[in-house]
Amino acid sequence: NQTRESGETAGNSPMTGGSGGTTRRPSAASRSRGDPSSSAPDPDARRAAAAAAARRSGRGDHGPLRVMAVSARTLLLLGIASVALLSFAFLAYTGGWWQAEAESEGAAALRRMARSVTPLDAPRMMDLPQFQGGHKESLYWGTYRPNVYLGIRARTPLSLIAGLMWIGVKNGQYFIRHVCQDSDELSKYGWADHNGRDYGRQELTDQGLHLTTSFLKEKGDGSGYGGDWAVRLDAKNEGSSLSEAQESTTHLFFYIADEAGKLITMGSHEPPSRGPVLLASGSHEEIGDWELYLRSEDNLEIHRAGFQTSSMHNLSDLVQHALVTNARQSGNLNLPDMAEDSSNAMIYQVSIKLPAKIDIVFLSGAGSKNPMTAERVNRLTGPMLSTRLKSKQKDFEERYDQIFNINNKIVSKELSVGRAALSSLLGGIGYFYGQSKIALPKGFSQKNGDKYIPYWPAALYTAVPSRSFFPRGFLWDEGFHQLVIWRWDAHISMDIIGHWLDLINADGWIPREQILGAEALSKVPEEFVLQYPSNGNPPTLFLALRDLASGIHAHQFSDEEAEKISTFLKRAYVRLNSWFQWFNSTQSGKYEGTFFWHGRDNMTTRELNPKTLTSGLDDYPRASHPNDEERHVDLRCWMLLATNCMRSIAGFLKMDSSLEKVLQYEFLHWLCLSHLLTDSFS
């Protein structure tokens, strides 16, 4: 339009000379050149000159300008196309940013997950010299399978395991008793005596059967690594008359199995003739050749079965299936006296008339030609075993009275309750080996569909809260267990705490529930198996550690014990500090000095007050709508305890003064905050 208007102006301008007519091009051309001459050169010459000037200026010879008439529809389509092109370009740009952001977040999540299953880079507690040598061997064998009524194993990942089953009768039906279950409705079961090392006595009452199981361990001449052990089964009638008991048959089952899958050889088929009978034999890489013997002065009937299996947690199912199959074929409720090829699990059915007493002996480092075999069996059976069990019981009772300052004011019933409580705690100590399952973040899964990644393979030596419901390690419970156990045996207590501290990952987190191995896993509902790296449990281990440190100041330990405790605390400090910092950084609240337990379900519609499983106070009333505004006073108290304990240990060990000052400042800071909190509630 501008060009067109210029042309029209030029055409209207008066021109002189020529034929007296007006033309647009000459006027425009003359102005573009700036020619002041009023003469009118030849039109062809002017056009040639204009074209040359255009070429010099780089515009080319465009010729006459023509303006096209464009419809509204065409303009609309062009506009839509332009908007679409711009939108596509914007989406391509921002989409790439979103993708990059998502990839960045995904990579960060994967890095966090990798750290969650990476051990803390610090010396292991269980590598301390005090946990090697004689200490380690003395605790090799034990009643370390708390999930069954009587279970024995070694503190090694692939162990020989042994245990007891029996047939119980309920409402006229037969049931296999093996795994501790409240549904079995036993009137009584639990350890009446147990010293945590080499002696225990347990009483069980199932309908008309009263069963006492005793355990004794020793390291004698000729023994292999870990020594020998014996189990006495003393079965009596409960409530029924002697004639009724003698008419009925009681079926007990004792088994031995190799978790490594090694062959176990079945012993003699001949019934015992008042002397020991070889039940089974085999070999294990840690203890050498071994043999299992049975001895009883009562009339017995023995049947056997051998299985090749890797499912040790399903042994009772194998026994039940074998009994049912043989009963249908022969009409007798007996094992079939057969063994599968390469059997690594041997079950022995001992049928008795009540009352009866059976001794079972395990010899390590044994051999059929060993001249000391008979003597070793004799020491752990019959009258000699009876004498030694009585001596161990007396030692246990005297030590209990001495450690817990028992005086004559306590009546015998109260005394027996206290001993049973301690014994159940010590007899419930178990050894577990396996890998925890760590939950992946939401939206992540492995190629095989698993929603978890495995923790590193680890061992755990720990007490358990309940043999029937919770026969596995719980972090929060263990601190309370150790308040009792360290007073009884500080070495066992440090061994247990050391195992727990070795489970700390690179971030300072410890999985709160330890479900290690198939036996432990078989007792856990699926929804509670996965462990979440954002969720903690109260650091109750600080309670026992504080007492150990204070006990040294109070001269409660011998010089040797005090030195070992000091060495233990010094190595533990790095791990404890990492654990403490994990709480400080991951469980903090929205405001300074506030903390709240992570892991509450804020999406549930089934609970008015969602549980706080991570706190240990599962159903303690808290905010009905979990969020980061919560302030959990119990966690603040745990943080104060942890800070005080860390400060005390640092001072006791005379650690770096700058570190001690930092902890002193943190302790005072927490103390001030606690007073402010108290004032705000008062």
XYZ file of C-alpha atoms in Angstrom:
682
model
C 0.000 0.000 0.000
C 2.835 2.316 0.789
C 4.361 1.688 -2.616
C 1.068 2.066 -4.256
C 0.395 5.408 -2.553
C 3.835 6.656 -3.582
C 3.085 5.754 -7.153
C -0.193 7.585 -7.128
C 1.442 10.656 -5.689
C 4.057 10.563 -8.366
C 1.430 10.234 -11.035
C -0.392 13.276 -9.819
C 2.738 15.392 -9.678
C 2.958 17.888 -12.597
C 5.704 16.940 -15.044
C 6.959 19.251 -17.833
C 8.238 18.293 -21.163
C 7.495 15.251 -23.270
C 4.200 14.707 -24.979
C 2.309 16.491 -22.245
C 0.980 13.151 -20.623
C 1.857 11.878 -17.131
C 3.295 8.407 -16.281
C 4.011 6.846 -12.860
C 7.225 4.993 -13.606
C 9.367 7.875 -14.858
C 8.479 10.024 -11.873
C 9.237 7.231 -9.408
C 12.445 6.398 -11.202
C 13.658 9.931 -11.239
C 13.020 10.325 -7.485
C 14.752 7.077 -6.696
C 17.853 8.263 -8.420
C 17.551 11.783 -6.920
C 18.085 13.336 -10.364
C 17.499 17.150 -10.035
C 17.219 17.621 -13.773
C 13.812 18.631 -14.990
C 14.453 17.280 -18.438
C 12.785 14.019 -19.529
C 15.293 11.519 -20.951
C 14.306 8.682 -23.239
C 11.847 6.272 -21.462
C 13.825 3.142 -22.466
C 17.023 4.654 -21.154
C 15.348 5.518 -17.891
C 14.054 1.962 -17.483
C 17.506 0.491 -18.185
C 19.114 2.842 -15.697
C 16.520 1.949 -13.007
C 17.124 -1.777 -13.511
C 20.886 -1.305 -13.228
C 20.475 0.682 -10.006
C 18.247 -2.042 -8.568
C 20.814 -4.706 -9.392
C 23.532 -2.638 -7.702
C 21.448 -2.273 -4.552
C 20.854 -6.061 -4.492
C 17.061 -5.889 -4.867
C 16.820 -7.277 -8.362
C 14.395 -6.137 -10.969
C 11.000 -6.851 -9.349
C 9.026 -5.198 -12.091
C 5.656 -3.640 -11.468
C 4.105 -4.320 -8.005
C 0.765 -6.097 -8.134
C -1.491 -6.240 -5.062
C -3.540 -9.479 -4.808
C -7.043 -9.605 -3.429
C -7.017 -12.205 -0.451
C -10.247 -13.694 0.874
C -11.103 -13.836 4.621
C -11.267 -17.663 4.493
C -7.666 -17.876 3.277
C -6.491 -15.542 6.021
C -8.326 -17.646 8.640
C -6.703 -20.858 7.422
C -3.278 -19.212 7.421
C -3.849 -18.008 10.987
C -4.904 -21.439 12.201
C -1.871 -23.037 10.571
C 0.434 -20.489 12.207
C -1.087 -21.064 15.645
C -0.827 -24.836 15.189
C 2.822 -24.551 14.169
C 3.625 -22.377 17.175
C 1.735 -24.727 19.505
C 3.588 -27.736 18.157
C 6.897 -25.964 18.615
C 5.942 -25.003 22.188
C 4.845 -28.529 23.060
C 7.972 -29.996 21.539
C 10.076 -27.647 23.618
C 8.176 -27.990 26.901
C 7.585 -31.710 26.328
C 11.300 -32.195 26.069
C 11.718 -30.254 29.309
C 9.060 -32.350 31.029
C 10.684 -35.519 29.779
C 14.090 -34.340 30.918
C 12.624 -33.402 34.304
C 10.910 -36.793 34.612
C 14.098 -38.572 33.624
C 16.006 -36.501 36.159
C 13.527 -37.357 38.923
C 13.596 -41.016 37.911
C 17.383 -41.083 37.972
C 17.382 -39.441 41.414
C 14.879 -42.033 42.685
C 17.030 -44.848 41.355
C 20.097 -43.353 43.029
C 18.205 -43.192 46.311
C 17.120 -46.805 45.932
C 20.681 -47.885 45.184
C 21.833 -46.180 48.400
C 19.011 -47.775 50.378
C 20.447 -51.236 49.696
C 24.098 -50.240 50.104
C 25.807 -50.963 53.446
C 27.258 -48.072 55.419
C 30.932 -47.603 54.615
C 32.222 -48.283 58.115
C 33.960 -51.173 59.916
C 31.520 -53.974 60.763
C 30.631 -54.507 64.386
C 30.770 -58.291 64.130
C 34.353 -58.157 62.862
C 35.550 -57.033 66.287
C 37.980 -59.546 67.829
C 35.738 -59.929 70.890
C 33.084 -61.571 68.700
C 35.493 -64.114 67.237
C 37.232 -67.192 68.638
C 35.816 -68.702 71.793
C 32.871 -66.305 72.009
C 31.671 -67.188 68.533
C 32.075 -70.924 69.041
C 30.355 -70.877 72.423
C 27.206 -69.499 70.771
C 27.385 -71.673 67.650
C 24.537 -74.061 68.595
C 21.352 -72.963 70.321
C 17.571 -72.993 70.404
C 17.702 -70.359 67.680
C 14.393 -71.208 65.941
C 11.841 -69.462 68.160
C 8.983 -69.956 65.674
C 8.725 -73.690 66.503
C 7.999 -75.337 69.848
C 11.511 -76.781 69.936
C 14.012 -75.864 67.253
C 17.808 -76.058 67.207
C 20.216 -74.597 64.675
C 23.694 -73.124 64.386
C 24.632 -69.480 63.855
C 25.572 -69.992 60.235
C 23.641 -69.240 57.013
C 23.250 -72.872 55.889
C 22.929 -74.885 59.046
C 21.886 -78.300 60.212
C 18.508 -77.820 61.870
C 16.670 -80.053 64.314
C 13.273 -79.919 65.920
C 10.282 -81.595 67.504
C 6.765 -82.357 66.306
C 3.977 -84.391 67.834
C 0.420 -85.425 67.040
C -2.161 -83.561 69.037
C -5.832 -84.412 69.322
C -8.541 -81.762 69.218
C -12.277 -82.467 68.896
C -11.519 -86.022 67.871
C -9.190 -84.955 65.059
C -5.425 -85.327 64.709
C -3.192 -82.298 64.221
C 0.549 -81.921 63.744
C 2.090 -79.658 66.388
C 5.279 -77.994 65.216
C 5.049 -74.248 64.627
C 4.020 -72.116 67.617
C 0.397 -71.115 67.034
C -2.216 -69.796 69.407
C -4.803 -71.735 67.413
C -3.243 -74.963 68.783
C -4.745 -73.939 72.132
C -1.941 -75.352 74.244
C -2.618 -74.752 77.910
C 1.019 -73.881 78.409
C 4.321 -73.566 76.570
C 7.455 -71.588 77.248
C 10.895 -71.757 78.771
C 10.905 -72.110 82.559
C 14.732 -71.931 82.622
C 17.175 -70.715 79.961
C 20.609 -69.170 80.359
C 20.952 -68.045 76.734
C 24.014 -70.202 76.126
C 24.034 -73.902 76.931
C 20.973 -74.806 78.993
C 17.203 -74.548 78.808
C 14.087 -76.272 80.158
C 10.662 -75.817 78.597
C 7.228 -77.053 79.611
C 4.338 -77.680 77.213
C 0.818 -78.902 77.966
C -1.387 -80.072 75.099
C -4.676 -81.605 76.217
C -3.663 -84.782 78.102
C 0.031 -84.542 77.201
C 2.533 -82.768 79.450
C 5.904 -82.510 77.712
C 9.136 -81.197 79.213
C 11.939 -80.466 76.746
C 15.449 -79.888 78.081
C 18.473 -78.677 76.113
C 22.112 -79.025 77.114
C 25.288 -78.182 75.190
C 28.944 -78.858 75.919
C 32.361 -78.793 74.287
C 34.188 -81.925 75.374
C 37.153 -83.997 74.311
C 36.763 -85.126 70.725
C 34.002 -82.630 69.915
C 34.032 -80.772 66.650
C 33.481 -77.041 66.211
C 30.615 -75.815 68.411
C 30.570 -78.927 70.593
C 27.844 -81.524 71.211
C 24.279 -81.108 72.406
C 21.481 -83.185 73.885
C 17.699 -82.959 74.055
C 15.621 -84.757 76.675
C 11.925 -85.340 75.978
C 10.032 -86.180 79.176
C 6.401 -87.054 78.354
C 3.732 -87.571 81.021
C -0.022 -87.744 81.148
C -1.903 -84.639 82.210
C -5.361 -84.986 83.711
C -6.124 -88.509 82.505
C -5.688 -91.652 84.557
C -2.587 -93.793 84.273
C -4.533 -96.663 82.706
C -5.965 -94.371 80.029
C -2.524 -92.996 79.267
C -1.027 -96.489 78.967
C -3.780 -97.584 76.606
C -3.248 -94.682 74.214
C -0.164 -94.119 72.079
C 1.632 -90.791 71.867
C 3.492 -90.035 68.658
C 6.553 -87.783 68.844
C 8.627 -86.790 65.807
C 12.226 -85.635 65.943
C 13.945 -84.470 62.770
C 17.293 -83.310 61.487
C 17.806 -81.566 58.133
C 20.607 -79.904 56.225
C 19.794 -76.470 54.756
C 22.752 -76.829 52.387
C 21.051 -79.855 50.817
C 23.800 -82.340 51.732
C 22.950 -86.023 52.013
C 21.932 -87.405 55.397
C 22.396 -91.143 55.908
C 19.629 -93.016 57.682
C 20.762 -95.091 60.662
C 19.785 -98.516 61.890
C 16.228 -99.842 61.499
C 16.590 -101.946 64.608
C 14.665 -100.758 67.716
C 16.833 -99.707 70.667
C 17.674 -102.379 73.201
C 18.236 -100.222 76.284
C 21.278 -98.694 74.612
C 21.898 -95.837 72.192
C 20.803 -96.313 68.592
C 22.282 -94.392 65.685
C 19.501 -92.444 63.972
C 21.418 -90.537 61.307
C 24.840 -89.351 60.230
C 26.344 -86.905 57.779
C 28.966 -84.256 57.230
C 29.021 -80.479 57.466
C 31.848 -78.229 56.333
C 32.063 -76.335 59.642
C 31.755 -79.195 62.146
C 33.028 -82.191 60.174
C 31.336 -85.587 60.448
C 28.385 -85.792 62.799
C 26.080 -88.445 64.276
C 22.654 -88.392 65.917
C 21.784 -90.954 68.604
C 18.666 -91.887 70.566
C 18.576 -93.567 73.948
C 15.642 -94.560 76.155
C 14.881 -97.056 78.901
C 11.223 -97.285 77.816
C 9.580 -99.402 75.161
C 9.539 -97.494 71.887
C 8.445 -98.008 68.339
C 10.430 -96.062 65.749
C 9.513 -95.310 62.130
C 11.392 -93.156 59.651
C 11.050 -91.116 56.487
C 13.604 -89.242 54.411
C 12.936 -86.319 52.102
C 14.910 -84.320 49.589
C 13.727 -80.737 50.093
C 14.836 -77.130 50.216
C 11.614 -75.986 51.943
C 12.535 -76.344 55.587
C 9.567 -74.222 56.621
C 7.235 -76.888 55.170
C 8.592 -79.933 57.007
C 5.355 -80.452 58.948
C 3.456 -80.556 55.642
C 5.792 -83.295 54.386
C 5.251 -85.306 57.568
C 1.488 -84.918 57.433
C 1.345 -85.965 53.782
C 3.520 -89.020 54.446
C 1.369 -90.064 57.416
C -1.897 -89.697 55.520
C -0.584 -91.529 52.440
C 0.774 -94.443 54.484
C -2.396 -94.635 56.591
C -4.502 -95.036 53.448
C -2.201 -97.764 52.143
C -1.477 -99.694 55.337
C -4.099 -98.565 57.803
C -1.385 -97.465 60.285
C -0.610 -93.926 61.410
C 3.101 -94.384 60.825
C 5.862 -92.997 58.639
C 6.634 -95.353 55.731
C 10.225 -96.320 56.684
C 11.446 -95.103 53.301
C 13.756 -92.362 52.141
C 13.900 -90.431 48.898
C 17.122 -90.356 46.925
C 19.644 -87.822 48.229
C 17.521 -87.112 51.284
C 18.650 -84.067 53.276
C 15.852 -84.237 55.860
C 15.251 -87.221 58.147
C 12.139 -87.554 60.307
C 11.926 -90.080 63.157
C 8.566 -91.060 64.600
C 8.863 -92.303 68.180
C 5.644 -93.922 69.410
C 5.433 -94.278 73.204
C 3.123 -95.132 76.065
C 3.034 -92.485 78.778
C 5.031 -91.823 80.834
C 8.275 -92.040 78.859
C 11.658 -90.388 78.687
C 13.794 -90.082 75.549
C 17.304 -88.691 75.166
C 18.619 -87.539 71.785
C 22.318 -86.702 71.342
C 24.104 -84.841 68.558
C 27.871 -85.424 68.260
C 29.996 -83.114 66.127
C 33.371 -84.185 64.777
C 32.190 -87.778 65.182
C 33.000 -90.947 63.323
C 31.923 -94.549 63.601
C 35.462 -95.561 64.544
C 35.978 -92.821 67.101
C 36.803 -94.588 70.373
C 35.320 -91.752 72.443
C 31.879 -91.913 70.830
C 30.364 -94.228 73.434
C 31.717 -92.125 76.310
C 30.414 -88.886 74.782
C 26.963 -90.395 74.243
C 26.954 -91.690 77.813
C 27.819 -88.235 79.220
C 24.810 -86.684 77.495
C 22.174 -89.362 78.180
C 20.646 -91.296 81.069
C 21.629 -90.647 84.698
C 24.606 -88.456 83.796
C 22.375 -86.144 81.761
C 19.876 -86.008 84.651
C 22.622 -84.956 87.069
C 23.979 -82.312 84.751
C 20.539 -80.842 84.018
C 19.864 -80.486 87.756
C 23.225 -78.791 88.216
C 22.527 -76.353 85.371
C 19.102 -75.540 86.807
C 20.616 -74.784 90.205
C 23.303 -72.549 88.640
C 20.640 -70.655 86.698
C 18.499 -70.012 89.787
C 21.443 -68.857 91.894
C 22.689 -66.523 89.190
C 19.197 -65.087 88.737
C 18.946 -64.345 92.476
C 22.379 -62.726 92.491
C 21.952 -60.511 89.414
C 18.483 -59.243 90.251
C 19.100 -58.926 94.008
C 16.362 -61.304 95.042
C 15.613 -61.283 98.764
C 13.402 -63.370 101.024
C 10.472 -60.987 100.642
C 9.644 -62.428 97.214
C 7.420 -65.488 97.366
C 8.152 -68.569 95.268
C 5.343 -67.966 92.760
C 6.586 -64.454 91.989
C 10.089 -65.799 91.743
C 9.075 -68.439 89.199
C 7.279 -65.800 87.108
C 10.414 -63.649 86.988
C 12.601 -66.579 86.005
C 10.129 -67.644 83.339
C 10.007 -64.100 81.923
C 13.800 -63.944 81.634
C 13.977 -67.501 80.269
C 11.329 -66.869 77.642
C 13.281 -63.813 76.515
C 16.595 -65.687 76.325
C 15.013 -68.844 74.898
C 13.340 -66.717 72.248
C 16.638 -65.481 70.825
C 16.923 -66.580 67.210
C 19.399 -66.557 64.363
C 18.184 -65.512 60.931
C 19.851 -65.117 57.565
C 18.458 -63.671 54.357
C 17.596 -60.456 52.536
C 14.956 -57.901 53.450
C 12.665 -56.691 50.662
C 12.851 -52.920 50.179
C 9.866 -51.261 48.516
C 10.439 -49.399 45.261
C 8.981 -45.881 44.893
C 5.457 -45.582 43.522
C 5.337 -46.200 39.808
C 8.522 -48.272 39.760
C 8.820 -52.014 39.319
C 11.397 -54.483 38.124
C 11.175 -56.190 34.740
C 9.730 -59.296 36.381
C 7.024 -57.193 38.043
C 8.518 -57.158 41.547
C 7.801 -53.988 43.505
C 10.924 -54.338 45.626
C 14.673 -54.721 45.510
C 16.595 -56.967 47.923
C 18.754 -55.713 50.772
C 22.225 -57.203 50.952
C 22.406 -60.763 52.422
C 22.750 -60.410 56.173
C 22.639 -62.328 59.434
C 20.665 -61.259 62.485
C 21.025 -62.620 66.007
C 18.153 -61.185 67.995
C 15.425 -61.736 70.538
C 11.839 -61.758 69.264
C 8.674 -60.120 70.637
C 6.475 -63.223 70.305
C 7.212 -66.809 69.285
C 3.722 -67.320 67.856
C 2.869 -63.947 66.282
C 6.182 -62.174 65.732
C 9.048 -64.721 65.633
C 11.453 -62.299 63.946
C 13.473 -59.194 64.694
C 11.741 -55.879 65.442
C 13.985 -52.852 65.852
C 11.812 -50.998 68.363
C 11.287 -54.046 70.581
C 14.950 -54.979 70.670
C 16.048 -51.965 72.689
C 13.639 -52.958 75.460
C 14.784 -56.595 75.282
C 18.368 -55.458 75.816
C 17.496 -53.549 78.983
C 17.081 -56.993 80.563
C 19.565 -59.064 78.562
C 22.625 -56.848 79.188
C 22.133 -57.280 82.927
C 22.149 -61.058 82.488
C 24.921 -61.334 79.892
C 26.542 -58.188 78.482
C 28.434 -60.188 75.850
C 25.237 -61.620 74.364
C 23.669 -58.166 74.474
C 26.551 -56.551 72.581
C 26.465 -59.405 70.059
C 22.778 -58.739 69.397
C 23.153 -54.943 69.195
C 26.179 -55.370 66.937
C 24.173 -57.474 64.498
C 21.482 -54.788 64.361
C 23.981 -51.962 63.814
C 25.575 -53.887 60.940
C 22.230 -53.570 59.135
C 22.592 -49.763 58.777
C 22.637 -48.648 55.150
C 24.564 -45.810 53.470
C 21.910 -43.280 54.543
C 21.867 -44.365 58.184
C 18.573 -46.277 57.947
C 17.789 -49.659 59.536
C 14.763 -51.641 58.247
C 12.454 -51.746 61.231
C 11.171 -55.295 60.719
C 13.623 -58.033 59.779
C 12.048 -60.847 57.770
C 15.064 -62.957 56.895
C 14.777 -66.453 55.455
C 11.879 -68.671 54.444
C 10.868 -69.621 57.999
C 10.487 -65.984 59.026
C 8.726 -65.083 55.770
C 6.185 -67.887 56.217
C 4.766 -66.129 59.291
C 4.272 -62.656 57.763
C 1.207 -61.433 55.833
C 2.195 -60.212 52.381
C 1.221 -56.591 53.008
C 3.765 -56.285 55.830
C 6.753 -57.823 54.057
C 8.071 -54.756 52.207
C 10.176 -52.258 54.149
C 10.106 -48.543 53.289
C 13.321 -46.471 53.450
C 11.348 -43.415 54.580
C 9.995 -45.171 57.669
C 11.853 -45.573 60.929
C 11.338 -47.028 64.381
C 12.214 -45.557 67.780
C 15.988 -45.760 68.434
C 15.499 -47.818 71.579
C 18.965 -49.379 71.305
C 20.242 -46.114 72.799
C 18.568 -47.123 76.077
C 20.783 -50.190 76.451
C 23.892 -48.420 75.148
C 23.428 -45.620 77.654
C 23.181 -48.195 80.443
C 26.339 -49.982 79.283
C 28.292 -46.715 79.254
C 26.891 -45.709 82.650
C 27.693 -49.164 84.027
C 31.380 -48.619 83.314
C 31.301 -45.311 85.235
C 29.545 -47.098 88.104
C 32.113 -49.939 88.068
C 29.433 -52.553 87.438
C 31.714 -54.568 85.159
C 35.040 -56.294 85.509
C 38.072 -54.676 83.896
C 37.916 -57.154 81.005
C 34.215 -56.518 80.425
C 34.674 -52.743 80.671
C 37.429 -52.842 78.064
C 35.272 -54.837 75.651
C 32.320 -52.510 76.155
C 34.539 -49.483 75.502
C 35.884 -51.056 72.315
C 32.349 -51.860 71.261
C 31.084 -48.303 71.856
C 34.030 -46.780 70.020
C 33.348 -48.797 66.875
C 29.591 -48.336 67.209
C 29.852 -44.545 67.371
C 30.146 -43.987 63.604
C 27.088 -46.130 62.974
C 25.103 -44.563 65.787
C 25.883 -41.085 64.487
C 24.761 -42.050 60.992
C 21.541 -43.475 62.440
C 20.978 -40.334 64.500
C 21.531 -38.069 61.476
C 19.055 -40.125 59.465
C 16.367 -39.340 62.027
C 17.416 -35.703 62.119
C 17.120 -35.283 58.357
C 14.231 -37.579 57.350
C 11.792 -37.401 60.258
C 11.917 -33.652 60.836
C 8.728 -31.636 60.667
C 7.680 -28.508 58.833
C 8.910 -26.209 61.580
C 12.267 -26.074 63.325
C 12.555 -28.482 66.195
C 9.478 -30.498 65.222
C 9.387 -34.147 64.226
C 6.745 -36.562 63.070
C 6.662 -40.252 62.240
C 6.565 -40.820 58.509
C 4.594 -43.704 57.028
C 1.041 -43.002 58.229
C -1.627 -43.735 55.620
C -3.293 -40.447 54.660
C -5.478 -42.072 52.002
C -7.235 -44.713 54.078
C -10.995 -44.630 54.470
C -11.070 -47.581 56.888
C -9.583 -45.897 59.968
C -10.758 -42.807 61.774
C -7.281 -42.464 63.242
C -4.695 -44.068 60.932
C -2.158 -46.206 62.755
C 1.412 -45.084 63.327
C 3.181 -48.439 63.061
C 6.570 -46.764 62.761
C 6.316 -45.233 66.239
C 5.829 -48.542 68.034
C 2.699 -47.020 69.591
C 0.652 -48.404 66.717
C -2.832 -47.182 67.599
C -1.953 -44.266 69.857
C -4.382 -41.406 69.012
C -2.859 -38.807 66.706
C -4.114 -36.419 64.013
C -7.014 -37.922 62.088
C -5.570 -36.596 58.794
C -1.822 -37.355 58.593
C 0.271 -34.556 57.079
C 3.557 -32.725 57.539
C 1.972 -30.312 60.042
C 2.016 -33.012 62.722
C 4.268 -32.718 65.747
C 4.877 -36.026 67.536
C 6.077 -35.475 71.067
C 7.270 -39.076 71.510
C 9.705 -38.735 68.603
C 11.037 -35.471 70.043
C 11.727 -37.331 73.281
C 13.567 -40.086 71.425
C 15.694 -37.470 69.685
C 16.560 -35.897 73.028
C 17.522 -39.313 74.402
C 19.663 -40.085 71.340
C 21.441 -36.722 71.519
C 22.171 -37.145 75.206
C 23.450 -40.679 74.648
C 25.688 -39.642 71.751
C 27.090 -36.789 73.842
C 27.750 -39.121 76.765
C 29.509 -41.704 74.610
C 31.638 -39.025 72.930
C 32.672 -37.675 76.306
C 33.295 -41.133 77.747
C 35.502 -42.122 74.814
C 37.317 -38.744 74.873
C 36.553 -38.228 71.228
C 37.314 -35.117 69.165
C 36.521 -32.081 71.328
C 34.904 -30.177 68.469
C 32.501 -33.062 67.905
C 31.703 -33.223 71.586
C 30.982 -29.477 71.599
C 28.594 -29.889 68.682
C 26.768 -32.648 70.519
C 26.761 -30.568 73.710
C 25.184 -27.703 71.771
C 22.625 -30.017 70.173
C 21.749 -31.482 73.571
C 21.229 -28.049 75.125
C 19.261 -26.994 72.051
C 16.971 -29.983 72.438
C 16.658 -29.356 76.155
C 15.596 -25.753 75.564
C 13.098 -26.787 72.915
C 11.679 -29.394 75.271
C 11.187 -26.775 77.997
C 9.526 -24.457 75.494
C 7.256 -27.306 74.428
C 6.381 -28.070 78.042
C 5.629 -24.391 78.720
C 3.399 -24.203 75.650
C 1.282 -27.092 76.917
C 1.153 -25.928 80.538
